[in-house]
Coordinates of C-alpha atoms in Angstrom, one line a residue:
X1 CA 0.1 0.1 0.1
X2 CA 1.4 3.3 -1.2
X3 CA 0.7 6.8 0.2
X4 CA 0.9 9.6 -2.4
X5 CA 0.5 13.2 -1.5
X6 CA -2.8 14.4 0.1
X7 CA -5.1 15.6 -2.5
X8 CA -7.8 18.2 -2.0
X9 CA -10.1 16.6 -4.5
X10 CA -9.9 13.4 -6.5
X11 CA -9.6 13.8 -10.4
X12 CA -10.9 10.8 -11.9
X13 CA -9.6 9.5 -15.1
X14 CA -11.2 7.5 -18.0
X15 CA -9.6 4.1 -19.1
X16 CA -8.2 5.8 -22.3
X17 CA -6.2 8.7 -20.2
X18 CA -5.1 6.1 -17.5
X19 CA -3.8 3.6 -20.3
X20 CA -1.8 6.3 -22.1
X21 CA -0.4 7.7 -18.8
X22 CA 0.6 4.4 -17.8
X23 CA 2.5 3.8 -21.0
X24 CA 4.1 7.2 -20.9
X25 CA 5.3 6.6 -17.3
X26 CA 6.5 3.1 -18.1
X27 CA 8.3 4.0 -21.2
X28 CA 10.7 6.6 -20.5
X29 CA 13.7 7.9 -22.2
X30 CA 16.0 6.0 -19.8
X31 CA 14.2 2.7 -20.7
X32 CA 14.3 3.4 -24.3
X33 CA 18.1 3.9 -24.0
X34 CA 18.4 0.7 -22.0
X35 CA 16.4 -1.2 -24.6
X36 CA 18.6 0.2 -27.6
X37 CA 21.7 0.1 -25.5
X38 CA 23.0 -3.4 -27.0
X39 CA 23.2 -1.7 -30.3
X40 CA 26.0 0.8 -29.3
X41 CA 29.5 -0.3 -30.1
X42 CA 28.4 -3.1 -32.4
X43 CA 30.4 -3.6 -35.7
X44 CA 29.0 -3.4 -39.1
X45 CA 30.8 -4.8 -41.9
X46 CA 29.7 -4.2 -45.7
X47 CA 31.2 -6.0 -48.8
X48 CA 33.1 -6.7 -50.6
X49 CA 30.9 -5.4 -53.5
X50 CA 31.6 -4.3 -57.0
X51 CA 30.6 -0.8 -57.7
X52 CA 31.1 -0.1 -61.3
X53 CA 34.8 -0.6 -61.9
X54 CA 35.8 -0.6 -58.4
X55 CA 35.5 -2.7 -55.2
X56 CA 34.2 -1.6 -52.0
X57 CA 34.6 -2.7 -48.5
X58 CA 33.2 -0.9 -45.6
X59 CA 33.5 -1.2 -41.7
X60 CA 31.6 0.8 -39.2
X61 CA 30.6 1.0 -35.5
X62 CA 27.3 1.8 -34.1
X63 CA 27.4 4.8 -31.8
X64 CA 25.0 5.8 -28.9
X65 CA 21.5 6.5 -30.0
X66 CA 20.1 10.0 -29.8
X67 CA 16.7 10.3 -28.4
X68 CA 14.1 13.0 -29.0
X69 CA 10.6 12.7 -27.6
X70 CA 7.9 13.6 -29.9
X71 CA 4.1 13.2 -30.0
X72 CA 1.2 12.8 -30.2
X73 CA 0.9 9.3 -28.2
X74 CA 4.1 7.8 -26.6
X75 CA 6.5 8.1 -29.6
X76 CA 10.3 8.5 -29.9
X77 CA 12.2 9.7 -32.6
X78 CA 15.7 8.2 -32.5
X79 CA 19.0 8.6 -34.5
X80 CA 21.5 5.8 -34.5
X81 CA 24.9 7.0 -35.7
X82 CA 27.5 5.0 -37.5
X83 CA 31.1 6.0 -37.8
X84 CA 32.3 4.3 -41.3
X85 CA 35.6 3.6 -42.9
X86 CA 35.3 2.8 -46.7
X87 CA 38.1 1.3 -48.8
X88 CA 37.5 1.8 -52.6
X89 CA 40.0 -0.4 -54.8
X90 CA 40.2 1.2 -58.3
X91 CA 42.6 0.1 -60.8
X92 CA 44.8 -1.6 -58.2
X93 CA 44.9 1.4 -55.8
X94 CA 43.1 1.7 -52.6
X95 CA 41.5 4.9 -51.6
X96 CA 40.2 5.2 -47.9
X97 CA 37.3 7.4 -47.3
X98 CA 36.0 8.5 -43.8
X99 CA 32.2 8.7 -43.7
X100 CA 29.3 8.8 -41.4
X101 CA 25.9 7.2 -41.3
X102 CA 22.8 7.7 -39.5
X103 CA 19.5 5.5 -39.1
X104 CA 16.4 7.4 -38.3
X105 CA 14.0 5.3 -36.2
X106 CA 10.4 6.1 -35.1
X107 CA 9.6 4.0 -32.1
X108 CA 6.0 3.7 -31.0
X109 CA 5.1 2.6 -27.5
X110 CA 2.2 0.4 -28.5
X111 CA -0.2 -1.8 -26.3
X112 CA -1.2 -5.4 -27.0
X113 CA -3.3 -8.2 -25.4
X114 CA -3.4 -9.5 -22.6
X115 CA -1.3 -6.6 -21.0
X116 CA 1.7 -5.8 -23.1
X117 CA 3.6 -2.6 -23.6
X118 CA 5.9 -3.1 -26.8
X119 CA 8.3 -0.6 -28.1
X120 CA 7.6 -1.2 -31.7
X121 CA 10.0 -0.4 -34.5
X122 CA 8.9 -0.2 -38.0
X123 CA 11.3 -1.8 -40.6
X124 CA 14.0 0.4 -41.5
X125 CA 14.1 1.4 -45.3
X126 CA 17.1 2.9 -47.2
X127 CA 15.3 6.3 -47.2
X128 CA 15.8 6.3 -43.3
X129 CA 19.4 6.1 -43.7
X130 CA 21.6 9.1 -44.1
X131 CA 25.3 8.8 -45.6
X132 CA 27.8 11.6 -45.6
X133 CA 31.5 11.5 -46.7
X134 CA 33.7 13.6 -44.9
X135 CA 35.5 16.4 -46.5
X136 CA 38.9 15.0 -47.9
X137 CA 40.8 14.8 -51.1
X138 CA 39.8 11.9 -53.4
X139 CA 40.5 11.2 -57.1
X140 CA 37.9 12.4 -59.7
X141 CA 37.2 8.8 -60.6
X142 CA 36.4 7.7 -57.1
X143 CA 34.0 10.8 -56.9
X144 CA 32.2 9.8 -59.8
X145 CA 31.4 6.6 -57.9
X146 CA 30.2 8.4 -54.7
X147 CA 26.3 8.3 -55.9
X148 CA 26.2 4.7 -56.3
X149 CA 28.3 4.0 -53.3
X150 CA 25.6 6.3 -51.4
X151 CA 22.8 4.1 -52.8
X152 CA 24.5 0.7 -51.8
X153 CA 25.6 2.0 -48.3
X154 CA 21.9 3.0 -47.6
X155 CA 20.7 -0.3 -48.6
X156 CA 23.3 -2.4 -46.7
X157 CA 23.2 -0.3 -43.5
X158 CA 19.2 -0.5 -43.6
X159 CA 19.6 -4.4 -43.9
X160 CA 22.1 -4.3 -41.0
X161 CA 19.9 -2.2 -38.7
X162 CA 16.9 -4.5 -39.5
X163 CA 19.1 -7.6 -38.5
X164 CA 20.1 -5.9 -35.0
X165 CA 16.6 -4.8 -34.3
X166 CA 15.4 -8.1 -35.1
X167 CA 17.6 -9.9 -33.0
X168 CA 15.7 -12.2 -30.4
X169 CA 17.5 -10.5 -27.4
X170 CA 16.7 -7.1 -28.7
X171 CA 13.1 -7.8 -29.3
X172 CA 12.7 -9.3 -25.6
X173 CA 14.2 -6.2 -24.3
X174 CA 11.3 -4.1 -25.9
X175 CA 8.4 -6.1 -24.6
X176 CA 6.9 -5.3 -21.1
X177 CA 4.5 -8.0 -19.9
X178 CA 2.9 -5.6 -17.1
X179 CA 0.9 -8.4 -15.4
X180 CA 4.0 -10.7 -15.3
X181 CA 6.3 -7.5 -13.9
X182 CA 3.5 -6.8 -11.4
X183 CA 3.1 -10.4 -10.2
X184 CA 7.0 -11.1 -10.4
X185 CA 6.3 -14.2 -12.6
X186 CA 8.0 -15.0 -15.9
X187 CA 6.4 -13.8 -19.0
X188 CA 5.3 -16.1 -21.5
X189 CA 5.1 -13.2 -24.3
X190 CA 8.7 -11.8 -24.4
X191 CA 9.6 -13.9 -27.3
X192 CA 6.5 -13.0 -29.3
X193 CA 7.0 -11.6 -32.9
X194 CA 3.1 -11.2 -33.5
X195 CA 1.0 -9.2 -31.5
X196 CA -2.7 -8.4 -30.9
X197 CA -2.5 -4.6 -30.8
X198 CA -5.1 -2.6 -29.0
X199 CA -5.4 1.1 -28.1
X200 CA -4.7 2.8 -24.8
X201 CA -8.5 2.6 -23.8
X202 CA -8.6 -1.3 -24.3
X203 CA -5.3 -1.4 -22.5
X204 CA -7.0 0.6 -19.6
X205 CA -10.0 -1.6 -19.5
X206 CA -7.7 -4.5 -19.5
X207 CA -5.5 -3.4 -16.7
X208 CA -8.1 -3.1 -13.9
X209 CA -9.4 -6.6 -14.2
X210 CA -5.9 -8.1 -14.4
X211 CA -4.1 -6.1 -11.9
X212 CA -6.8 -4.9 -9.4
X213 CA -7.2 -8.5 -8.0
X214 CA -8.7 -9.5 -4.6
X215 CA -5.3 -10.1 -3.0
X216 CA -4.2 -6.6 -4.1
X217 CA -7.3 -5.1 -2.6
X218 CA -7.0 -7.2 0.5
X219 CA -3.6 -5.6 1.0
X220 CA -5.0 -2.2 1.0
X221 CA -8.3 -3.3 3.5
X222 CA -6.6 -5.7 5.7
X223 CA -5.3 -3.0 7.7
X224 CA -8.5 -2.8 9.3
X225 CA -8.0 -6.1 11.0
X226 CA -7.2 -6.0 14.5
X227 CA -8.6 -2.5 15.2
X228 CA -10.2 -1.9 18.5
X229 CA -14.0 -1.0 18.7
X230 CA -15.1 0.7 21.8
X231 CA -18.7 1.9 22.3
X232 CA -20.3 3.4 25.2
X233 CA -21.1 3.6 27.9
X234 CA -24.7 3.7 26.4
X235 CA -28.0 4.1 28.3
X236 CA -30.8 1.9 27.4
X237 CA -33.8 0.1 28.7
X238 CA -36.8 1.6 30.6
X239 CA -35.9 5.0 31.9
X240 CA -32.3 4.5 30.5
X241 CA -31.7 2.3 33.7
X242 CA -29.3 0.0 31.8
X243 CA -25.8 0.9 31.1
X244 CA -24.0 -0.7 28.4
X245 CA -20.2 -1.2 27.9
X246 CA -19.0 -2.4 24.5
X247 CA -15.4 -3.4 23.6
X248 CA -14.3 -5.4 20.7
X249 CA -12.2 -6.0 17.6
X250 CA -12.4 -5.9 13.8
X251 CA -11.5 -9.5 12.4
X252 CA -10.1 -10.0 8.8
X253 CA -12.7 -8.6 6.2
X254 CA -14.0 -11.0 3.6
X255 CA -13.5 -9.9 0.1
X256 CA -15.5 -11.3 -2.8
X257 CA -15.1 -10.2 -6.6
X258 CA -18.5 -9.0 -8.1
X259 CA -19.5 -10.3 -11.5
X260 CA -18.3 -8.3 -14.6
X261 CA -15.2 -6.4 -15.4
X262 CA -16.5 -2.7 -15.6
X263 CA -16.0 -1.1 -13.3
X264 CA -13.9 -3.6 -11.2
X265 CA -15.6 -4.0 -7.8
X266 CA -15.8 -6.2 -4.8
X267 CA -18.2 -7.0 -2.0
X268 CA -16.7 -6.7 1.5
X269 CA -17.7 -7.9 4.8
X270 CA -16.1 -6.5 7.8
X271 CA -16.7 -8.8 10.8
X272 CA -16.7 -7.2 14.3
X273 CA -16.8 -9.4 17.4
X274 CA -18.0 -7.4 20.5
X275 CA -18.2 -8.0 24.3
X276 CA -21.0 -6.4 25.9
X277 CA -21.4 -5.9 29.5
X278 CA -25.1 -4.6 30.3
X279 CA -25.5 -3.4 33.9
X280 CA -28.8 -3.2 35.4
X281 CA -29.1 -4.4 38.9
X282 CA -26.4 -6.7 38.0
X283 CA -23.9 -7.2 35.2
X284 CA -25.0 -9.3 32.3
X285 CA -22.7 -10.4 29.4
X286 CA -23.4 -10.6 25.9
X287 CA -21.5 -11.3 22.7
X288 CA -22.4 -9.4 19.7
X289 CA -21.5 -10.4 16.1
X290 CA -21.5 -7.7 13.7
X291 CA -21.0 -7.5 10.0
X292 CA -20.5 -4.4 7.9
X293 CA -21.4 -4.7 4.5
X294 CA -19.7 -2.5 1.7
X295 CA -19.0 -2.2 -2.0
X296 CA -15.5 -1.5 -3.2
X297 CA -15.1 0.1 -6.6
X298 CA -11.5 0.4 -8.2
X299 CA -11.2 3.7 -9.9
X300 CA -8.5 5.4 -11.9
X301 CA -7.2 8.8 -10.7
X302 CA -4.9 11.4 -11.5
X303 CA -1.8 11.3 -11.9
X304 CA -1.6 7.5 -11.9
X305 CA -3.3 6.0 -9.1
X306 CA -5.7 3.2 -8.1
X307 CA -8.4 4.3 -5.5
X308 CA -10.5 1.8 -3.8
X309 CA -13.6 3.9 -3.6
X310 CA -16.2 3.0 -1.0
X311 CA -19.4 4.8 0.1
X312 CA -19.4 5.3 3.9
X313 CA -21.6 2.8 5.8
X314 CA -24.5 3.6 7.6
X315 CA -26.6 1.8 10.1
X316 CA -28.6 -0.1 7.6
X317 CA -25.3 -1.6 6.2
X318 CA -24.7 -3.1 9.7
X319 CA -26.2 -6.2 11.1
X320 CA -25.9 -7.1 14.7
X321 CA -26.7 -10.7 16.2
X322 CA -26.6 -10.9 20.1
X323 CA -25.7 -13.9 21.9
X324 CA -26.2 -14.2 25.7
X325 CA -25.0 -16.0 28.6
X326 CA -27.7 -17.0 31.1
X327 CA -31.4 -16.8 31.3
X328 CA -31.3 -13.3 32.8
X329 CA -29.1 -12.0 29.9
X330 CA -31.6 -13.3 27.3
X331 CA -34.5 -11.7 29.0
X332 CA -32.5 -8.5 29.2
X333 CA -31.5 -8.8 25.4
X334 CA -35.0 -7.7 24.3
X335 CA -34.9 -4.6 26.3
X336 CA -34.0 -1.3 24.8
X337 CA -32.4 -0.5 21.5
X338 CA -29.1 -2.0 22.0
X339 CA -28.8 -3.4 18.6
X340 CA -29.6 -0.1 16.9
X341 CA -27.3 1.8 19.0
X342 CA -24.4 -0.6 18.4
X343 CA -25.2 -0.5 14.6
X344 CA -24.8 3.3 14.7
X345 CA -21.8 3.3 16.8
X346 CA -20.0 0.6 14.7
X347 CA -20.9 2.4 11.4
X348 CA -19.4 5.6 12.6
X349 CA -16.2 4.0 13.7
X350 CA -15.8 2.0 10.4
X351 CA -16.7 5.3 8.6
X352 CA -13.9 7.1 10.3
X353 CA -11.3 4.3 9.4
X354 CA -12.1 4.5 5.9
X355 CA -12.2 8.3 5.8
X356 CA -8.5 8.6 4.7
X357 CA -8.4 8.1 1.0
X358 CA -4.6 7.6 1.3
X359 CA -5.1 4.3 3.0
X360 CA -7.2 3.1 0.0
X361 CA -4.9 4.2 -2.7
X362 CA -2.3 2.4 -4.6
X363 CA 0.3 4.4 -6.4
X364 CA 0.7 2.4 -9.7
X365 CA 3.6 4.7 -10.8
X366 CA 5.6 3.8 -7.7
X367 CA 4.9 0.2 -8.1
X368 CA 5.7 -0.1 -11.8
X369 CA 9.1 1.8 -11.1
X370 CA 9.9 -0.5 -8.2
X371 CA 9.3 -3.6 -10.4
X372 CA 11.1 -2.3 -13.6
X373 CA 14.0 -1.3 -11.2
X374 CA 14.2 -5.0 -9.9

């Protein structure tokens, strides 16, 4: 359970906003750099090729990708630089040429079923490759060959870039299985090459049923268990002649998922066991078994939160069953409005316990950061 900063008001999000915010938070510049980091330093060999009357061999090395964020959506424009050394053999003479190339990539953070975030890189085309010969003195015959060399280098660099991008390890580094990450289990989808794409709204809709599980909600509400409940002293009976002291403990809440996925909701029953001492002439002891029935609804909230929303309970949501010890106690149990007073008091205490929204809030951003950092 995470406690974000106190909010004066709750700004609810729809599923589309939540889905896009989640992807934008999960797919950061740093994570893109990490996903592309394995490209840096890789060698690229081209040739030998025949270009007109000349032979061509090129060697290169991939530099660190340069990333610039763009939009709309979670999109990154990336340029991958290459330093290149060309050797052109013409009429038995070698000419060494220093050059540079750049591969322009557009990375889309896309969402896919069941709950995947995939850094999708379209196939690199020769037109996505730039090629520049550094200023140097070269023979006129070689200069004539620069246009066909340019075309060949662009084509071959595009092919090498696609091979690097399609490497199985590189592909795995670009797939985030959110359900597996949050549950700390091994994903079955990291080696996938085909995806069932969905939009951010569908991703947001899928997120809640898969991630907001009964176990996670229980993490939020189980803090109620063990809380002491103290009621009274109450006055009841004819002429308020009886004094009632009530002391008990909240037991572990029972949680049941409600049918349907939208919205994700749960029935929760909070059991409370109370010991009652009713003093009228002499002390009589009761045991009260109380149940508070609530409905919990998981909602998306700004900036990237899940709030377990709940309507405050009233006396009508509280059932009270009295058990007595001894005949005198049973007779006394019918006197006054003990059950009603207990229901009012217990509803008030549970309302107070649930009043702090922070205690019912899951900070999704913090959880995904911690999971990815691990």
